[in-house]
Amino acid sequence: MDARIGLKPPRHFLDLDQIDARVLRRIVDMAHEMKKAGRRVPQHLRPKDIEDMVLVMIFEKPSTRTRVSFDVAMRQLGGQTIGLNHTDMQLGRGEPISDTAKVLSRYADALMVRANAHQTLVDLAEHATIPVINGLTDLSHPCQIVADILTFEETRGNIGGRTVAWVGDGNNVAASWMHAAVKFGFKLRVATPAQLKPEQAVIDWVKSEGAKDSVLLTDDPAEAVKGAECVVTDTWVSMGQDDAPRRKQLLGPYAVDQNLMDRAGKDAIFMHCLPAYRGHEVSADVIDGAQSVVFDEAENRLHAQKAILAWCLGVD
């Protein structure tokens, strides 16, 4: 019998809108502390018995930053990892997701999944008795935003009350930015073509939180970036999308070049979660220029994952 049954429900990290704002603030603060500490995580931030714990990582999509950052994060905390892709397991090949979740809960202490469909994440969390972490789905990418907020605060201080601009596709990363704007109390301006605006469910959630003034939706990139302290974009065509020509045509006017950055606030920083395609969503002079913090942002995935794992495994 699974010894975990009957204990407190696991601390899942599925989406920012489902986690209390004070908890999210604590996770970011832990990430700051962990980065300052370097490779040796302070004892008070290490989960109890971490040396006996195993993180299982499932990748339905290829990954560089998510895979390596979670693997190294768990090792620096003191635990161990197992990485699986779709060819290594029965998930999606006939075995119910509920069975996979129950079995992995008997073997491991936490589960991170980078899934094609958000429902896969939801189903795993519903049936797992260990924490499940959203490493990316088609609807959201919350771990990325923890790293992004960490990066912003390193250069600009607390993000509360500040202004961030998103320019491009209203995709999964944009959705998590919208969740974060409400939870962390900053202003987000989202510029997308009408055909690629964020999911209506995310828009409705912002309204339901009474925070419709926190997020401005527009189709004008110049309006979005005016006075912003941070400009964020993402690739125009994500893995699994088969409408590249249409997307490139729609998003051409949303490329972030130096002219657009000059419309932002003085000393505005530029973010991109990578991989980036220079000459498409961003010009080379911006992503490789002085305003870019993309490689700090990539490094901060490691410190963000350490903090997320620590919280999921019981650190407060």
Coordinates of C-alpha atoms in Angstrom, one line a residue:
M1 CA 0.0 0.0 0.0
D2 CA 1.2 3.5 -0.8
A3 CA 2.4 5.0 2.4
R4 CA 1.6 8.5 1.1
I5 CA -2.2 7.8 1.0
G6 CA -3.9 9.5 3.9
L7 CA -1.2 12.3 4.1
K8 CA -1.7 15.9 3.2
P9 CA -2.5 16.5 -0.5
P10 CA 0.6 16.9 -2.6
R11 CA 1.8 20.4 -3.5
H12 CA 1.3 20.6 -7.2
F13 CA 2.8 23.4 -9.3
L14 CA 0.4 23.4 -12.3
D15 CA -0.5 27.0 -13.1
L16 CA 0.1 30.4 -11.4
D17 CA -3.6 31.2 -11.2
Q18 CA -4.0 28.2 -8.9
I19 CA -1.4 29.2 -6.4
D20 CA -1.8 31.8 -3.6
A21 CA 0.0 35.1 -4.4
R22 CA 1.9 34.9 -1.1
V23 CA 3.2 31.4 -2.0
L24 CA 4.4 32.6 -5.4
R25 CA 6.1 35.5 -3.8
R26 CA 7.9 33.1 -1.4
I27 CA 9.0 30.9 -4.3
V28 CA 10.6 33.8 -6.1
D29 CA 12.2 35.0 -2.9
M30 CA 13.7 31.5 -2.4
A31 CA 15.0 31.6 -6.0
H32 CA 16.8 34.8 -5.3
E33 CA 18.3 33.3 -2.2
M34 CA 19.3 30.1 -4.0
K35 CA 21.0 32.0 -6.8
K36 CA 23.0 34.1 -4.3
A37 CA 24.1 30.9 -2.5
G38 CA 25.4 29.3 -5.7
R39 CA 25.7 25.5 -6.0
R40 CA 25.4 24.8 -2.3
V41 CA 21.7 25.3 -1.4
P42 CA 21.3 26.6 2.2
Q43 CA 20.2 23.9 4.6
H44 CA 17.0 25.7 5.5
L45 CA 16.0 25.6 1.8
R46 CA 16.7 21.9 1.3
P47 CA 13.7 19.6 1.7
K48 CA 13.9 17.1 4.5
D49 CA 15.5 13.8 3.4
I50 CA 16.1 15.2 0.0
E51 CA 19.1 12.8 -0.5
D52 CA 16.6 10.0 -0.6
M53 CA 14.3 11.7 -3.1
V54 CA 13.8 11.1 -6.8
L55 CA 12.4 13.4 -9.4
V56 CA 10.9 11.8 -12.5
M57 CA 10.9 14.0 -15.6
I58 CA 8.6 13.2 -18.5
F59 CA 9.2 14.8 -21.9
E60 CA 6.6 14.5 -24.6
K61 CA 8.4 17.3 -26.4
P62 CA 12.2 17.8 -26.9
S63 CA 13.8 20.1 -24.4
T64 CA 17.1 21.9 -23.6
R65 CA 16.6 24.4 -20.8
T66 CA 13.7 22.6 -19.0
R67 CA 15.4 19.3 -19.0
V68 CA 18.9 20.4 -17.9
S69 CA 17.7 23.0 -15.4
F70 CA 15.4 20.6 -13.6
D71 CA 18.0 17.8 -13.7
V72 CA 20.7 20.1 -12.3
A73 CA 18.3 21.8 -9.8
M74 CA 17.3 18.5 -8.3
R75 CA 21.0 17.4 -8.0
Q76 CA 22.0 20.7 -6.4
L77 CA 19.2 20.3 -3.9
G78 CA 20.7 16.9 -3.1
G79 CA 18.2 14.5 -4.8
Q80 CA 18.3 12.3 -7.9
T81 CA 16.5 12.3 -11.3
I82 CA 15.2 10.0 -13.9
G83 CA 14.4 11.4 -17.4
L84 CA 11.8 9.7 -19.7
N85 CA 10.6 10.6 -23.2
H86 CA 7.6 9.2 -25.1
T87 CA 9.6 6.2 -26.4
D88 CA 10.6 5.2 -22.9
M89 CA 7.1 4.6 -21.4
Q90 CA 3.5 3.5 -22.1
L91 CA 2.0 7.0 -21.6
G92 CA -0.1 7.7 -24.7
R93 CA 0.3 4.2 -26.0
G94 CA -2.7 2.6 -24.4
E95 CA -2.0 2.7 -20.7
P96 CA -4.4 5.1 -18.9
I97 CA -2.7 8.3 -17.6
S98 CA -4.3 7.5 -14.2
D99 CA -2.4 4.2 -14.0
T100 CA 0.9 5.9 -15.0
A101 CA 0.4 8.5 -12.2
K102 CA -0.4 5.9 -9.6
V103 CA 2.6 3.8 -10.5
L104 CA 5.1 6.7 -10.6
S105 CA 3.8 7.8 -7.2
R106 CA 5.0 4.5 -5.8
Y107 CA 8.5 4.9 -7.2
A108 CA 9.3 8.6 -7.0
D109 CA 8.8 11.7 -4.9
A110 CA 7.9 14.3 -7.5
L111 CA 7.0 14.4 -11.2
M112 CA 7.7 17.0 -13.8
V113 CA 6.0 16.8 -17.1
R114 CA 6.6 18.7 -20.4
A115 CA 3.4 17.7 -22.1
N116 CA 1.8 18.2 -25.5
A117 CA -1.7 18.6 -24.1
H118 CA -2.6 20.4 -20.9
Q119 CA -5.1 17.7 -20.0
T120 CA -2.3 15.2 -19.6
L121 CA -0.8 17.4 -16.8
V122 CA -4.3 17.7 -15.2
D123 CA -4.9 14.0 -15.4
L124 CA -1.5 13.1 -13.9
A125 CA -2.0 15.6 -11.0
E126 CA -5.5 14.2 -10.3
H127 CA -4.3 10.7 -9.8
A128 CA -0.8 11.2 -8.4
T129 CA 0.0 11.2 -4.7
I130 CA 3.3 13.1 -5.2
P131 CA 3.7 16.7 -6.5
V132 CA 3.3 17.2 -10.2
I133 CA 5.1 20.2 -11.8
N134 CA 4.1 21.8 -15.1
G135 CA 7.3 22.0 -17.2
L136 CA 5.3 23.3 -20.2
T137 CA 2.0 22.5 -21.9
D138 CA 0.1 23.9 -24.9
L139 CA -1.7 26.3 -22.5
S140 CA 0.9 27.5 -20.0
H141 CA 4.5 27.7 -18.9
P142 CA 4.5 28.8 -15.3
C143 CA 8.1 27.8 -14.4
Q144 CA 9.4 30.1 -17.1
I145 CA 7.6 33.1 -15.6
V146 CA 9.1 32.4 -12.1
A147 CA 12.5 32.6 -13.8
D148 CA 11.5 35.8 -15.7
I149 CA 10.3 37.5 -12.6
L150 CA 13.6 36.6 -10.9
T151 CA 15.4 38.1 -13.8
F152 CA 13.4 41.3 -13.8
E153 CA 13.9 41.8 -10.1
E154 CA 17.6 41.4 -10.4
T155 CA 17.9 44.4 -12.6
R156 CA 14.8 46.5 -11.8
G157 CA 13.8 45.6 -8.2
N158 CA 10.4 44.3 -7.1
I159 CA 8.1 43.7 -10.0
G160 CA 5.0 45.0 -8.2
G161 CA 3.5 48.1 -9.8
R162 CA 5.9 47.9 -12.8
T163 CA 5.0 47.6 -16.5
V164 CA 5.9 44.7 -18.8
A165 CA 5.0 44.4 -22.5
W166 CA 4.4 41.2 -24.4
V167 CA 4.7 41.4 -28.2
G168 CA 3.9 38.5 -30.5
D169 CA 1.8 35.4 -30.3
G170 CA -0.7 35.1 -27.5
N171 CA 0.6 31.7 -26.6
N172 CA 1.2 29.6 -23.5
V173 CA 4.0 31.8 -22.2
A174 CA 1.8 34.9 -22.6
A175 CA -1.0 33.2 -20.7
S176 CA 1.4 32.6 -17.7
W177 CA 2.5 36.2 -17.9
M178 CA -1.2 37.2 -17.6
H179 CA -1.6 35.0 -14.6
A180 CA 1.5 36.5 -13.0
A181 CA 0.4 40.1 -13.6
V182 CA -2.6 39.5 -11.4
K183 CA -0.7 37.5 -8.7
F184 CA 2.3 39.8 -8.5
G185 CA 0.5 43.1 -9.0
F186 CA 2.2 44.5 -12.1
K187 CA 0.8 45.9 -15.3
L188 CA 1.1 43.8 -18.5
R189 CA 0.4 45.0 -22.0
V190 CA -0.2 42.3 -24.5
A191 CA 0.1 43.1 -28.2
T192 CA -0.9 40.3 -30.6
P193 CA -2.7 40.0 -33.9
A194 CA -6.4 39.5 -33.4
Q195 CA -6.2 36.0 -34.8
L196 CA -3.5 35.0 -32.2
K197 CA -4.8 36.7 -29.1
P198 CA -4.6 34.8 -25.8
E199 CA -7.0 32.1 -24.9
Q200 CA -10.4 33.4 -23.9
A201 CA -10.4 31.4 -20.7
V202 CA -7.3 33.3 -19.6
I203 CA -8.9 36.7 -20.5
D204 CA -12.0 35.7 -18.5
W205 CA -9.9 34.6 -15.5
V206 CA -8.3 38.1 -15.4
K207 CA -11.7 39.7 -15.4
S208 CA -13.0 37.3 -12.8
E209 CA -10.2 38.4 -10.5
G210 CA -11.3 42.0 -10.7
A211 CA -8.0 42.8 -12.3
K212 CA -8.9 43.7 -15.8
D213 CA -6.9 46.9 -15.5
S214 CA -3.8 44.8 -14.8
V215 CA -3.7 43.4 -18.4
L216 CA -4.2 45.5 -21.5
L217 CA -4.9 43.7 -24.8
T218 CA -4.1 45.5 -28.0
D219 CA -3.1 44.8 -31.6
D220 CA -0.6 47.7 -31.6
P221 CA 3.0 46.8 -30.5
A222 CA 3.9 50.5 -30.2
E223 CA 1.1 51.0 -27.7
A224 CA 2.1 48.0 -25.7
V225 CA 5.8 48.9 -25.3
K226 CA 5.4 52.6 -24.6
G227 CA 7.1 53.3 -21.3
A228 CA 7.4 49.6 -20.5
E229 CA 10.4 48.5 -18.3
C230 CA 10.6 45.1 -19.9
V231 CA 9.7 43.8 -23.4
V232 CA 9.1 40.1 -23.9
T233 CA 8.5 38.0 -27.0
D234 CA 8.7 34.4 -28.0
T235 CA 9.2 32.3 -31.1
W236 CA 6.4 32.6 -33.7
V237 CA 6.1 28.9 -34.4
S238 CA 6.2 26.4 -31.6
M239 CA 6.8 22.7 -31.7
G240 CA 3.8 20.8 -33.2
Q241 CA 2.3 23.8 -35.0
D242 CA 1.9 23.3 -38.7
D243 CA 0.8 26.7 -39.8
A244 CA 4.2 28.4 -40.0
P245 CA 3.6 30.5 -43.2
R246 CA 0.3 32.0 -41.8
R247 CA 1.9 32.7 -38.4
K248 CA 4.9 34.4 -39.9
Q249 CA 2.7 36.6 -42.1
L250 CA 0.5 37.6 -39.2
L251 CA 3.4 38.2 -36.8
G252 CA 5.7 40.1 -39.1
P253 CA 4.6 43.5 -37.8
Y254 CA 5.3 42.3 -34.2
A255 CA 9.0 41.7 -34.6
V256 CA 11.0 43.3 -31.8
D257 CA 13.7 45.4 -33.4
Q258 CA 15.6 48.4 -32.0
N259 CA 13.1 50.8 -33.2
L260 CA 10.4 49.1 -31.1
M261 CA 12.7 48.9 -28.1
D262 CA 13.4 52.6 -28.4
R263 CA 9.7 53.2 -27.8
A264 CA 9.9 51.4 -24.5
G265 CA 11.0 53.0 -21.3
K266 CA 14.5 54.2 -20.8
D267 CA 16.9 51.3 -20.1
A268 CA 14.1 48.8 -20.8
I269 CA 15.3 45.2 -20.8
F270 CA 14.5 42.5 -23.4
M271 CA 13.5 38.9 -22.5
H272 CA 12.9 35.8 -24.6
C273 CA 12.6 32.3 -23.2
L274 CA 14.5 30.8 -26.1
P275 CA 15.1 29.2 -28.6
A276 CA 15.2 32.4 -30.6
Y277 CA 15.2 33.0 -34.3
R278 CA 17.1 36.1 -35.1
G279 CA 15.5 38.1 -38.0
H280 CA 12.0 36.8 -37.2
E281 CA 10.5 37.5 -33.8
V282 CA 13.6 39.6 -32.7
S283 CA 16.4 41.3 -34.5
A284 CA 20.0 40.3 -33.8
D285 CA 20.9 43.7 -32.5
V286 CA 18.3 43.5 -29.8
I287 CA 18.8 40.0 -28.6
D288 CA 22.6 40.3 -28.7
G289 CA 22.6 43.9 -27.5
A290 CA 23.0 45.6 -24.2
Q291 CA 19.3 45.6 -23.3
S292 CA 19.0 41.8 -23.6
V293 CA 19.0 39.7 -20.5
V294 CA 18.1 36.4 -22.2
F295 CA 21.1 34.4 -21.0
D296 CA 20.6 35.6 -17.4
E297 CA 17.0 34.6 -17.9
A298 CA 18.0 31.1 -19.2
E299 CA 20.4 30.7 -16.2
N300 CA 17.6 31.7 -13.8
R301 CA 15.5 28.7 -15.0
L302 CA 17.9 26.7 -12.8
H303 CA 17.4 28.8 -9.7
A304 CA 13.6 29.0 -10.3
Q305 CA 13.4 25.2 -10.6
K306 CA 15.3 24.7 -7.4
A307 CA 12.8 27.0 -5.6
I308 CA 9.8 25.3 -7.2
L309 CA 11.1 21.9 -6.3
A310 CA 11.9 22.9 -2.7
W311 CA 8.4 24.3 -2.2
C312 CA 6.7 21.2 -3.8
L313 CA 8.8 19.0 -1.5
G314 CA 7.8 20.8 1.7
V315 CA 9.9 23.9 2.2
D316 CA 8.0 27.0 3.3

